[in-house]
mmCIF file of C-alpha atoms and ligand atoms in Angstrom:
data_model
loop_
_atom_site.group_PDB
_atom_site.id
_atom_site.type_symbol
_atom_site.label_atom_id
_atom_site.label_comp_id
_atom_site.label_asym_id
_atom_site.label_seq_id
_atom_site.Cartn_x
_atom_site.Cartn_y
_atom_site.Cartn_z
ATOM 1 C CA MET K 1 -24.926 -50.364 -29.057
ATOM 2 C CA ASN K 2 -26.831 -53.539 -29.894
ATOM 3 C CA LYS K 3 -26.498 -56.376 -27.711
ATOM 4 C CA GLY K 4 -25.601 -59.527 -29.603
ATOM 5 C CA ILE K 5 -23.404 -60.884 -32.290
ATOM 6 C CA ALA K 6 -23.855 -59.774 -36.093
ATOM 7 C CA ILE K 7 -22.434 -61.541 -39.190
ATOM 8 C CA TYR K 8 -21.217 -59.740 -42.030
ATOM 9 C CA PRO K 9 -20.826 -62.209 -44.609
ATOM 10 C CA GLY K 10 -19.435 -61.811 -47.980
ATOM 11 C CA SER K 11 -16.990 -62.949 -50.639
ATOM 12 C CA PHE K 12 -14.334 -60.084 -50.036
ATOM 13 C CA ASP K 13 -12.520 -60.933 -53.159
ATOM 14 C CA PRO K 14 -11.037 -58.627 -52.679
ATOM 15 C CA PRO K 15 -12.044 -56.269 -49.542
ATOM 16 C CA THR K 16 -12.985 -52.880 -51.046
ATOM 17 C CA ASN K 17 -13.339 -49.531 -49.515
ATOM 18 C CA GLY K 18 -16.896 -50.131 -49.330
ATOM 19 C CA HIS K 19 -16.384 -53.112 -47.546
ATOM 20 C CA LEU K 20 -14.157 -51.267 -44.788
ATOM 21 C CA ASP K 21 -16.600 -48.444 -44.397
ATOM 22 C CA LEU K 22 -19.542 -50.838 -43.789
ATOM 23 C CA ILE K 23 -17.565 -52.928 -41.084
ATOM 24 C CA GLN K 24 -16.630 -49.670 -39.461
ATOM 25 C CA ARG K 25 -20.143 -48.694 -39.252
ATOM 26 C CA GLY K 26 -21.425 -52.022 -38.229
ATOM 27 C CA SER K 27 -18.488 -52.143 -35.474
ATOM 28 C CA LYS K 28 -20.204 -49.109 -33.782
ATOM 29 C CA ILE K 29 -23.628 -50.608 -33.718
ATOM 30 C CA PHE K 30 -23.248 -54.118 -32.607
ATOM 31 C CA GLU K 31 -21.228 -55.403 -29.438
ATOM 32 C CA GLU K 32 -19.789 -58.008 -31.638
ATOM 33 C CA LEU K 33 -19.015 -57.768 -35.452
ATOM 34 C CA VAL K 34 -17.915 -61.325 -37.355
ATOM 35 C CA VAL K 35 -16.926 -60.629 -40.897
ATOM 36 C CA ALA K 36 -16.996 -64.121 -42.253
ATOM 37 C CA ILE K 37 -15.794 -65.335 -45.637
ATOM 38 C CA LEU K 38 -17.507 -67.783 -47.761
ATOM 39 C CA ARG K 39 -15.707 -70.953 -48.748
ATOM 40 C CA ASN K 40 -17.040 -71.317 -52.041
ATOM 41 C CA SER K 41 -15.485 -74.440 -53.979
ATOM 42 C CA GLU K 42 -17.554 -73.590 -57.011
ATOM 43 C CA LYS K 43 -15.880 -70.172 -57.749
ATOM 44 C CA THR K 44 -12.351 -69.769 -59.019
ATOM 45 C CA PRO K 45 -11.574 -66.269 -56.732
ATOM 46 C CA MET K 46 -8.556 -64.014 -57.418
ATOM 47 C CA PHE K 47 -7.391 -64.338 -53.644
ATOM 48 C CA SER K 48 -7.403 -67.495 -51.816
ATOM 49 C CA VAL K 49 -9.311 -67.387 -48.562
ATOM 50 C CA ALA K 50 -5.947 -67.415 -46.685
ATOM 51 C CA GLU K 51 -5.139 -64.427 -48.625
ATOM 52 C CA ARG K 52 -8.297 -62.599 -48.017
ATOM 53 C CA LEU K 53 -8.217 -63.192 -44.416
ATOM 54 C CA GLU K 54 -4.862 -61.776 -43.998
ATOM 55 C CA MET K 55 -6.124 -58.770 -45.678
ATOM 56 C CA LEU K 56 -9.015 -58.125 -43.792
ATOM 57 C CA LYS K 57 -6.822 -58.642 -40.745
ATOM 58 C CA GLU K 58 -4.531 -55.841 -41.247
ATOM 59 C CA LEU K 59 -7.718 -53.770 -42.226
ATOM 60 C CA THR K 60 -9.741 -54.546 -39.192
ATOM 61 C CA VAL K 61 -6.451 -54.615 -36.365
ATOM 62 C CA ASP K 62 -7.842 -51.438 -34.766
ATOM 63 C CA LEU K 63 -11.708 -52.627 -34.396
ATOM 64 C CA LYS K 64 -11.535 -54.543 -31.283
ATOM 65 C CA ASN K 65 -14.921 -55.860 -31.394
ATOM 66 C CA VAL K 66 -14.639 -57.423 -34.905
ATOM 67 C CA ARG K 67 -13.774 -61.011 -35.552
ATOM 68 C CA LEU K 68 -12.654 -62.479 -38.693
ATOM 69 C CA ASP K 69 -14.070 -66.065 -39.864
ATOM 70 C CA THR K 70 -14.737 -68.231 -42.797
ATOM 71 C CA PHE K 71 -17.908 -70.298 -43.452
ATOM 72 C CA HIS K 72 -18.965 -72.942 -45.941
ATOM 73 C CA GLY K 73 -22.515 -73.967 -46.815
ATOM 74 C CA LEU K 74 -25.453 -72.189 -45.572
ATOM 75 C CA MET K 75 -24.997 -68.888 -44.061
ATOM 76 C CA VAL K 76 -28.000 -69.257 -41.643
ATOM 77 C CA GLU K 77 -26.548 -72.439 -40.477
ATOM 78 C CA TYR K 78 -23.067 -70.667 -39.738
ATOM 79 C CA ALA K 79 -24.812 -67.881 -38.248
ATOM 80 C CA LYS K 80 -26.611 -70.048 -35.539
ATOM 81 C CA SER K 81 -23.318 -71.800 -34.746
ATOM 82 C CA ILE K 82 -21.889 -68.763 -33.463
ATOM 83 C CA ASP K 83 -25.241 -67.196 -31.793
ATOM 84 C CA ALA K 84 -25.510 -64.435 -34.240
ATOM 85 C CA ILE K 85 -28.572 -62.566 -33.963
ATOM 86 C CA CYS K 86 -28.443 -60.586 -37.143
ATOM 87 C CA VAL K 87 -26.810 -60.357 -40.518
ATOM 88 C CA LEU K 88 -25.166 -57.367 -41.974
ATOM 89 C CA ARG K 89 -25.338 -56.733 -45.420
ATOM 90 C CA GLY K 90 -24.480 -53.395 -47.470
ATOM 91 C CA ILE K 91 -26.616 -51.905 -49.942
ATOM 92 C CA ARG K 92 -25.094 -49.348 -52.381
ATOM 93 C CA ALA K 93 -27.603 -48.699 -54.963
ATOM 94 C CA VAL K 94 -31.251 -49.494 -55.892
ATOM 95 C CA SER K 95 -29.656 -51.943 -58.231
ATOM 96 C CA ASP K 96 -28.535 -54.025 -54.947
ATOM 97 C CA TYR K 97 -31.935 -53.914 -53.635
ATOM 98 C CA GLU K 98 -33.678 -56.691 -55.538
ATOM 99 C CA TYR K 99 -30.881 -59.201 -55.153
ATOM 100 C CA GLU K 100 -30.489 -58.516 -51.594
ATOM 101 C CA LEU K 101 -34.070 -58.529 -50.585
ATOM 102 C CA GLN K 102 -34.429 -62.074 -52.149
ATOM 103 C CA MET K 103 -31.362 -63.119 -50.072
ATOM 104 C CA ALA K 104 -32.879 -61.616 -46.993
ATOM 105 C CA LEU K 105 -36.366 -63.098 -47.349
ATOM 106 C CA MET K 106 -34.570 -66.733 -48.482
ATOM 107 C CA ASN K 107 -32.745 -66.417 -45.172
ATOM 108 C CA ARG K 108 -35.769 -65.568 -42.899
ATOM 109 C CA LYS K 109 -37.446 -68.543 -44.584
ATOM 110 C CA LEU K 110 -34.757 -70.823 -43.527
ATOM 111 C CA GLU K 111 -34.207 -69.411 -39.950
ATOM 112 C CA PRO K 112 -36.742 -66.946 -38.806
ATOM 113 C CA THR K 113 -35.222 -65.667 -36.010
ATOM 114 C CA LEU K 114 -32.198 -64.063 -37.746
ATOM 115 C CA GLU K 115 -32.853 -60.790 -38.413
ATOM 116 C CA THR K 116 -30.929 -58.842 -41.559
ATOM 117 C CA VAL K 117 -29.788 -55.603 -41.345
ATOM 118 C CA PHE K 118 -29.102 -53.026 -44.405
ATOM 119 C CA MET K 119 -26.494 -50.240 -44.161
ATOM 120 C CA MET K 120 -24.940 -48.071 -46.663
ATOM 121 C CA PRO K 121 -21.784 -47.261 -47.610
ATOM 122 C CA ALA K 122 -20.336 -43.756 -47.901
ATOM 123 C CA ASP K 123 -21.959 -42.521 -51.295
ATOM 124 C CA LYS K 124 -18.167 -42.394 -52.745
ATOM 125 C CA TYR K 125 -18.130 -45.846 -52.604
ATOM 126 C CA SER K 126 -21.625 -46.561 -54.102
ATOM 127 C CA TYR K 127 -20.042 -47.657 -57.380
ATOM 128 C CA VAL K 128 -17.338 -49.712 -55.848
ATOM 129 C CA SER K 129 -17.536 -53.799 -56.183
ATOM 130 C CA SER K 130 -15.135 -56.553 -55.898
ATOM 131 C CA ARG K 131 -16.059 -57.468 -59.538
ATOM 132 C CA LEU K 132 -15.108 -54.225 -60.952
ATOM 133 C CA VAL K 133 -11.949 -53.666 -58.829
ATOM 134 C CA ARG K 134 -10.680 -56.891 -60.535
ATOM 135 C CA GLU K 135 -11.672 -55.805 -63.554
ATOM 136 C CA VAL K 136 -9.929 -52.838 -63.572
ATOM 137 C CA ALA K 137 -6.917 -53.989 -61.982
ATOM 138 C CA GLN K 138 -6.597 -56.977 -64.276
ATOM 139 C CA ALA K 139 -6.852 -54.425 -67.510
ATOM 140 C CA GLY K 140 -3.999 -52.145 -65.918
ATOM 141 C CA GLY K 141 -6.311 -49.450 -64.478
ATOM 142 C CA PRO K 142 -5.931 -47.529 -60.977
ATOM 143 C CA VAL K 143 -7.472 -48.760 -58.362
ATOM 144 C CA ARG K 144 -6.397 -46.109 -55.867
ATOM 145 C CA GLY K 145 -9.025 -44.763 -53.439
ATOM 146 C CA LEU K 146 -11.288 -47.919 -54.060
ATOM 147 C CA VAL K 147 -9.261 -50.323 -52.017
ATOM 148 C CA PRO K 148 -7.366 -50.081 -49.039
ATOM 149 C CA ASP K 149 -3.383 -49.237 -49.669
ATOM 150 C CA VAL K 150 -2.679 -52.994 -48.192
ATOM 151 C CA VAL K 151 -5.126 -54.551 -50.913
ATOM 152 C CA GLU K 152 -3.887 -52.186 -53.836
ATOM 153 C CA PHE K 153 -0.576 -53.799 -53.253
ATOM 154 C CA LYS K 154 -1.522 -57.312 -52.997
ATOM 155 C CA LEU K 155 -3.491 -56.675 -56.321
ATOM 156 C CA ARG K 156 -0.402 -55.552 -57.992
ATOM 157 C CA GLN K 157 2.000 -58.212 -56.502
ATOM 158 C CA LYS K 158 -0.670 -60.897 -57.963
ATOM 159 C CA LEU K 159 -1.103 -59.260 -61.334
ATOM 160 C CA ASP K 160 2.508 -58.954 -61.738
ATOM 161 C CA ALA K 161 2.998 -62.640 -60.902
ATOM 162 C CA ALA K 162 0.508 -63.653 -63.157
ATOM 163 C CA ASN K 163 2.007 -61.186 -65.970
ATOM 164 C CA ARG K 164 5.448 -62.777 -65.590
ATOM 165 C CA LEU K 165 3.827 -66.455 -65.630
ATOM 166 C CA GLU K 166 2.090 -65.380 -68.868
ATOM 167 C CA GLU K 167 5.552 -63.649 -70.301
ATOM 168 C CA GLY K 168 7.327 -66.777 -69.395
ATOM 169 C CA ARG K 169 4.686 -69.034 -71.369
ATOM 170 C CA LEU K 170 4.960 -66.676 -74.247
ATOM 171 C CA GLU K 171 8.675 -66.869 -74.368
ATOM 172 C CA LYS K 172 8.691 -70.490 -74.222
ATOM 173 C CA GLU K 173 6.164 -70.903 -76.822
ATOM 174 C CA ALA K 174 7.934 -68.251 -79.112
ATOM 175 C CA ALA K 175 10.997 -70.782 -78.822
ATOM 176 C CA LYS K 176 9.339 -73.690 -79.438
ATOM 177 C CA HIS K 177 8.271 -72.203 -82.797
ATOM 178 C CA LYS K 178 11.421 -70.681 -83.811
ATOM 179 C CA ALA K 179 13.147 -74.542 -83.069
ATOM 180 C CA LYS K 180 10.258 -75.903 -85.620
ATOM 181 C CA ARG K 181 10.849 -73.589 -88.309
ATOM 182 C CA GLY K 182 14.520 -74.215 -87.877
ATOM 183 C CA LYS K 183 14.197 -77.815 -88.507
ATOM 184 C CA ARG K 184 11.900 -77.576 -91.451
ATOM 185 C CA LYS K 185 14.729 -75.240 -93.056
ATOM 186 C CA GLN K 186 17.383 -77.996 -92.636
HETATM 187 O O1 PNS P 1 -20.142 -60.843 -51.155
HETATM 188 P P1 PNS P 1 -21.296 -61.517 -52.044
HETATM 189 O O2 PNS P 1 -20.706 -62.491 -52.838
HETATM 190 O O3 PNS P 1 -22.623 -60.545 -52.370
HETATM 191 O O4 PNS P 1 -21.623 -62.693 -50.694
HETATM 192 C C1 PNS P 1 -22.741 -63.352 -51.058
HETATM 193 C C2 PNS P 1 -23.122 -64.289 -49.681
HETATM 194 C C3 PNS P 1 -21.966 -64.775 -49.454
HETATM 195 C C4 PNS P 1 -23.494 -63.305 -48.349
HETATM 196 C C5 PNS P 1 -24.016 -65.325 -49.943
HETATM 197 O O5 PNS P 1 -23.618 -66.119 -51.280
HETATM 198 C C6 PNS P 1 -24.369 -66.704 -48.907
HETATM 199 O O6 PNS P 1 -24.542 -66.265 -47.807
HETATM 200 N N1 PNS P 1 -23.742 -67.796 -49.393
HETATM 201 C C7 PNS P 1 -23.693 -68.657 -48.458
HETATM 202 C C8 PNS P 1 -24.811 -69.870 -48.980
HETATM 203 C C9 PNS P 1 -26.206 -69.600 -48.600
HETATM 204 O O7 PNS P 1 -26.487 -69.501 -47.208
HETATM 205 N N2 PNS P 1 -27.077 -69.162 -49.365
HETATM 206 C C10 PNS P 1 -28.287 -68.958 -49.092
HETATM 207 C C11 PNS P 1 -28.636 -67.362 -49.207
HETATM 208 S S1 PNS P 1 -29.995 -66.913 -49.884
#
């Protein structure tokens, strides 16, 4: 085991089985692994930071050396503030490499003492991303096996609530049109 704190930063919107796989692998290598959710005011996420924290909390409850946190601004600054010596990132396929390399080198430029370590999740998760999970779920497709059960449940809850809201809006619209048509006929 490596002495020191490592940080696993990301959006985790939502956490996938690939993320969980990496957290488990990372927790075996580092003394302490801090899973850090970016609070990004520019993006409109599907899940709030509080919801993502809650899901990750449930998923990592048995991993005693895994801590959860949120950060904003530069990741290297946050890493420094918690004395992390290393950044953990996952590489699923060659297509990830270019972006990850660019980010790792930029982070090295910003903070030369902070190392980036890449790990590969299990190959069965090599095509799984939060973005695709959101897309499939939003289109009504199955995400079982791609995300942990608790995430699947929260996704369904969120999309059901959104659908109910949309149905209510459409019903109101239809009623308004009907009332207008009724008035014109009088
Ligand atoms: O899960 P993601 O969205 O691929 O994670 C990207 C993340 C959060 C690791 C990256 O965007 C980040 O570190 N953002 C914080 C801002 C920052 O430090 N940017 C410079 C990195 S090159």
